[in-house]
PDB file of C-alpha atoms in Angstrom:
ATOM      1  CA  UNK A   1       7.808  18.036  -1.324  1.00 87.00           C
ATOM      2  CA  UNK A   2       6.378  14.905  -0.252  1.00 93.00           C
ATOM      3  CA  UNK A   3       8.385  11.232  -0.010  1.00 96.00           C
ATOM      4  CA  UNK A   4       6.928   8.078  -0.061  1.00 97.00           C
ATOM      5  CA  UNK A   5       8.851   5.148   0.841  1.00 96.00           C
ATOM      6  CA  UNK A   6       8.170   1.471   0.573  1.00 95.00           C
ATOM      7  CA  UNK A   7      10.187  -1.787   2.397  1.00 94.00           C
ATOM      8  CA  UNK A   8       9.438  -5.212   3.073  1.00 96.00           C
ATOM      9  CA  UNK A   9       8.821  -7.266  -0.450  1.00 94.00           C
ATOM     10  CA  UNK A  10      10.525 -10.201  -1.448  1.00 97.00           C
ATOM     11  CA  UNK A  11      10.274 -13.862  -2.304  1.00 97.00           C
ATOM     12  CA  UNK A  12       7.855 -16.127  -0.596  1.00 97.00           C
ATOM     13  CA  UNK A  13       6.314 -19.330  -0.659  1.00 98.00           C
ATOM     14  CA  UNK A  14       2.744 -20.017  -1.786  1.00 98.00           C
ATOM     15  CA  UNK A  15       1.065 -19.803   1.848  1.00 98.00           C
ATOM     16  CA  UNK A  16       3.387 -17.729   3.255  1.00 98.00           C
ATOM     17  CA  UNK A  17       3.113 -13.982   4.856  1.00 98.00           C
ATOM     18  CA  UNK A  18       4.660 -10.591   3.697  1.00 98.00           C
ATOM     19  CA  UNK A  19       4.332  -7.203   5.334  1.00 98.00           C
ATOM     20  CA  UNK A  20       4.633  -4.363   3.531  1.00 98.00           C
ATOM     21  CA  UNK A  21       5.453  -0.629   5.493  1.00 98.00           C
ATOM     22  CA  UNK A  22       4.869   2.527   3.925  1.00 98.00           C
ATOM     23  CA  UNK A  23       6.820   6.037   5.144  1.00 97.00           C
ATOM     24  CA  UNK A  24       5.369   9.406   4.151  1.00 96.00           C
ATOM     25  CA  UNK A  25       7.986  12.067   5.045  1.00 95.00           C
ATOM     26  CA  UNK A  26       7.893  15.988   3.908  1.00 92.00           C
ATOM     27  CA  UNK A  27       6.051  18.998   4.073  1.00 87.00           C
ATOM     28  CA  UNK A  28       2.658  17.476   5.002  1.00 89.00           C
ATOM     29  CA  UNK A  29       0.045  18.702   7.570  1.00 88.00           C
ATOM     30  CA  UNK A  30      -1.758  15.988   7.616  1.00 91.00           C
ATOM     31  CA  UNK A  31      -2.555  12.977   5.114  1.00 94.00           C
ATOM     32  CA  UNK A  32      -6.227  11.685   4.346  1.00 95.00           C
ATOM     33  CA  UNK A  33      -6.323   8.364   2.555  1.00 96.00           C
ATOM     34  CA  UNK A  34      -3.016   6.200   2.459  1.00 97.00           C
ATOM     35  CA  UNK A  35      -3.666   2.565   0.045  1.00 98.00           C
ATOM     36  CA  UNK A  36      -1.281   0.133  -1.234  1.00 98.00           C
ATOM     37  CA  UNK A  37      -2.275  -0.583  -5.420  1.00 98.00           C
ATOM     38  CA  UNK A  38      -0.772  -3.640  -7.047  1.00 98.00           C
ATOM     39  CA  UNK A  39       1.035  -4.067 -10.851  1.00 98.00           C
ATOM     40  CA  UNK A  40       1.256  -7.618 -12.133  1.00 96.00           C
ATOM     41  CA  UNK A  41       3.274  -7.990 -15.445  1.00 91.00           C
ATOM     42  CA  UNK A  42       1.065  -7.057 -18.837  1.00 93.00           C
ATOM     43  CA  UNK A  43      -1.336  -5.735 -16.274  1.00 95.00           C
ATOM     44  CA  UNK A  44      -2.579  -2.136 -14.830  1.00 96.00           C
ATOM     45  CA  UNK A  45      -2.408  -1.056 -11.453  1.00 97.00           C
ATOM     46  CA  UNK A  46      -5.138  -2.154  -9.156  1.00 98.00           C
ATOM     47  CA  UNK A  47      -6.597  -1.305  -6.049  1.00 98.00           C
ATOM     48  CA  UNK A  48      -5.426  -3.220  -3.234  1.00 98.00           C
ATOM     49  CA  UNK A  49      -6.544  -2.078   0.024  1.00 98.00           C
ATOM     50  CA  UNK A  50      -7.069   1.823   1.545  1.00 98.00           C
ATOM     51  CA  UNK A  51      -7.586   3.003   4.690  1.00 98.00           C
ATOM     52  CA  UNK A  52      -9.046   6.357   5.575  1.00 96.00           C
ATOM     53  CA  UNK A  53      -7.610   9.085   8.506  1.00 93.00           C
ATOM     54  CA  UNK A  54     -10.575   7.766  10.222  1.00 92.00           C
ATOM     55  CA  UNK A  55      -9.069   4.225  10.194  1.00 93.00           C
ATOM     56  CA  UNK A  56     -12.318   2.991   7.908  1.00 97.00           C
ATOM     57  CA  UNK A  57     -10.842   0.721   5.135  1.00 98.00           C
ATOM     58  CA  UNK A  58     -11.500  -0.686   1.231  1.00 98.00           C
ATOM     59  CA  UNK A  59     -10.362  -3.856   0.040  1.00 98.00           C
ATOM     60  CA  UNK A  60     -10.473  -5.398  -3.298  1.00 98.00           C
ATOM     61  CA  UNK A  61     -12.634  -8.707  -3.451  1.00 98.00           C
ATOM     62  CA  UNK A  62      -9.411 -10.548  -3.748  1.00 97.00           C
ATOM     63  CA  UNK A  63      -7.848  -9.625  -0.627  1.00 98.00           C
ATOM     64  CA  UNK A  64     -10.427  -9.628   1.699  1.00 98.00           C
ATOM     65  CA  UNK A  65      -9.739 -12.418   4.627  1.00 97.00           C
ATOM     66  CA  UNK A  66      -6.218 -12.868   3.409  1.00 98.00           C
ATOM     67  CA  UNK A  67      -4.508  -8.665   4.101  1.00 98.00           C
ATOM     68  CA  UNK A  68      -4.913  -6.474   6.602  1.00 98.00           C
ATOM     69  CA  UNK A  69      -3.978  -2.192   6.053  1.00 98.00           C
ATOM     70  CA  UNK A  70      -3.020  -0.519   9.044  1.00 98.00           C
ATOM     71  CA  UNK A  71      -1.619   3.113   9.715  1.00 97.00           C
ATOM     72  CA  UNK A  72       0.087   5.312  12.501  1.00 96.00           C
ATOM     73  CA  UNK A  73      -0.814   8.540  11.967  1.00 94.00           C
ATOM     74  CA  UNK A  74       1.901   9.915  14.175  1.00 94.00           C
ATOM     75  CA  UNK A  75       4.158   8.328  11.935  1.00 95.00           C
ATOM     76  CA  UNK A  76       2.932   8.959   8.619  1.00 95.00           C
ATOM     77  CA  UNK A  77       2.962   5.158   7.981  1.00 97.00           C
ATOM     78  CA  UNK A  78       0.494   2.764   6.366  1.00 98.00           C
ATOM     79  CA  UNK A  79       1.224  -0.981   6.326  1.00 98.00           C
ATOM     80  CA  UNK A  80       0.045  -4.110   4.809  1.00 98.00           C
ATOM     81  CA  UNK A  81       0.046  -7.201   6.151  1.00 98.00           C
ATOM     82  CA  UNK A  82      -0.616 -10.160   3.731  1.00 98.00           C
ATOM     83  CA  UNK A  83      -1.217 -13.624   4.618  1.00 98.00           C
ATOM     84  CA  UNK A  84      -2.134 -17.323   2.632  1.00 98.00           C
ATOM     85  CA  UNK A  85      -0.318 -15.698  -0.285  1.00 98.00           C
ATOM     86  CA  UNK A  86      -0.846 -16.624  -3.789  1.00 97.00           C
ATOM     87  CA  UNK A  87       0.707 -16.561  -6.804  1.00 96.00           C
ATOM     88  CA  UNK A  88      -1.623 -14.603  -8.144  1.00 96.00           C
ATOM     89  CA  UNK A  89      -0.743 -12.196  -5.901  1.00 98.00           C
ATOM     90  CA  UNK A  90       2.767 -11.713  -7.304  1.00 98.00           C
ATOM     91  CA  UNK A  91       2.927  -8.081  -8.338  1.00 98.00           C
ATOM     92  CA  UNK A  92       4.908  -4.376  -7.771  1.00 98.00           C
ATOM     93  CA  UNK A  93       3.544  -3.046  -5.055  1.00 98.00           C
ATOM     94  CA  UNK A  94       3.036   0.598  -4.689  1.00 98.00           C
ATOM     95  CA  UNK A  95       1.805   3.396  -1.682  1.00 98.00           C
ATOM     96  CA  UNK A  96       0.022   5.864  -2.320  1.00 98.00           C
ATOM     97  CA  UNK A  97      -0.995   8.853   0.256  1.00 97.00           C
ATOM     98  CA  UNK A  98      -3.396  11.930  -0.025  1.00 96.00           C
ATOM     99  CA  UNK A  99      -1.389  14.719   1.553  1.00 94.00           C
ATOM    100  CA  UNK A 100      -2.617  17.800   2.943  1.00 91.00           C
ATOM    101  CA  UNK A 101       0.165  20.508   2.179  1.00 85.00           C
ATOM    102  CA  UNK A 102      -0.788  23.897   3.330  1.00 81.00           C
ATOM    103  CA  UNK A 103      -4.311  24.771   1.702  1.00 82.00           C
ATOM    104  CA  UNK A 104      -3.785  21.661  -1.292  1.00 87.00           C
ATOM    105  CA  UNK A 105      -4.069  18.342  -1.086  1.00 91.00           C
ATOM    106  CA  UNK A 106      -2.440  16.304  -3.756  1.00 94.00           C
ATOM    107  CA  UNK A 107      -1.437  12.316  -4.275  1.00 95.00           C
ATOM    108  CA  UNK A 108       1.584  11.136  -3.951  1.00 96.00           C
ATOM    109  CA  UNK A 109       3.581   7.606  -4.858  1.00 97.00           C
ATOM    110  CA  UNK A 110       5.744   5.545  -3.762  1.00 97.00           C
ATOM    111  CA  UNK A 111       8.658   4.016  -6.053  1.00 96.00           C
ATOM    112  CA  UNK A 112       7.193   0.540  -5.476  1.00 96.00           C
ATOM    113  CA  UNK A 113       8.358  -2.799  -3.647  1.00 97.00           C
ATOM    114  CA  UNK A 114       8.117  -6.064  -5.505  1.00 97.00           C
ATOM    115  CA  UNK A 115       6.131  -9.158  -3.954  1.00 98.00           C
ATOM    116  CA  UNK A 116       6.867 -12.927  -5.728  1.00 98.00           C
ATOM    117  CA  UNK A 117       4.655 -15.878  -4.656  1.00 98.00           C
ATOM    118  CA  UNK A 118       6.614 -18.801  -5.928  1.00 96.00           C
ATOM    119  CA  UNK A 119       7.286 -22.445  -4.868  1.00 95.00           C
TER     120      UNK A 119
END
C-alpha cells in the first residue's frame, strides 16, 4: 500500500506565499508523475501543476508565473511553491502520485491540505 501525505496549508494574505510538500511512502518502486489538483467550494477538482520523473512539468493557465512544482525523487516528495496568492486561489489542495508497484502502476491521493487567501 501506498501513502500520500500532504503539510504546509493555511491562512494567508492576498500577496502572500504558501508551500505545499507532498510525502509518498509504501511499497513503491518507483513513481512517474506526482501533481498537486485544487477543490474550491461548489467546484470540481482541477489541475494545478504536474511534474514528470523526468522533471518536465504542466501548469494550468492560472498558475503559470505565480507556482513552482518541484520533486526529490530520492525522497518520494513533490512540492509546490505558490507565490502573489489570490483569493481565487483559495481551495483543498490535494497530491496525487503515479506509483510503480511491482509490474502495476496505479494513482494514488493524498487526504488534502487546505489553502485560504483572505485579507
Amino acid at each position: 500500500q501506498v501513502q500520500l501525505v500532504e503539510s504546509g496549508g493555511g491562512l494567508v494574505q492576498p500577496g502572500g506565499s504558501l508551500r505545499l510538500s507532498c510525502r509518498a511512502s509504501g511499497s513503491i518502486f518507483s513513481i512517474n508523475t506526482m501533481g498537486w489538483y485544487r477543490q474550491a467550494p461548489r467546484k470540481g477538482r482541477e489541475l494545478v501543476a504536474t511534474i514528470r520523473s523526468d522533471s518536465s512539468t504542466n501548469y494550468a493557465d492560472a498558475v503559470k508565473g505565480r507556482f513552482t512544482i518541484s520533486r526529490d525523487n530520492a525522497k518520494n516528495t513533490v512540492a509546490l511553491e505558490m507565490n502573489s496568492l489570490k483569493s481565487d486561489d483559495t481551495a483543498a489542495y490535494y497530491c496525487k502520485a503515479i506509483v510503480v508497484t511491482g509490474a502495476l502502476s496505479r494513482q494514488y491521493w493524498g487526504q488534502g491540505t487546505q489553502v485560504t487567501v483572505s485579507s
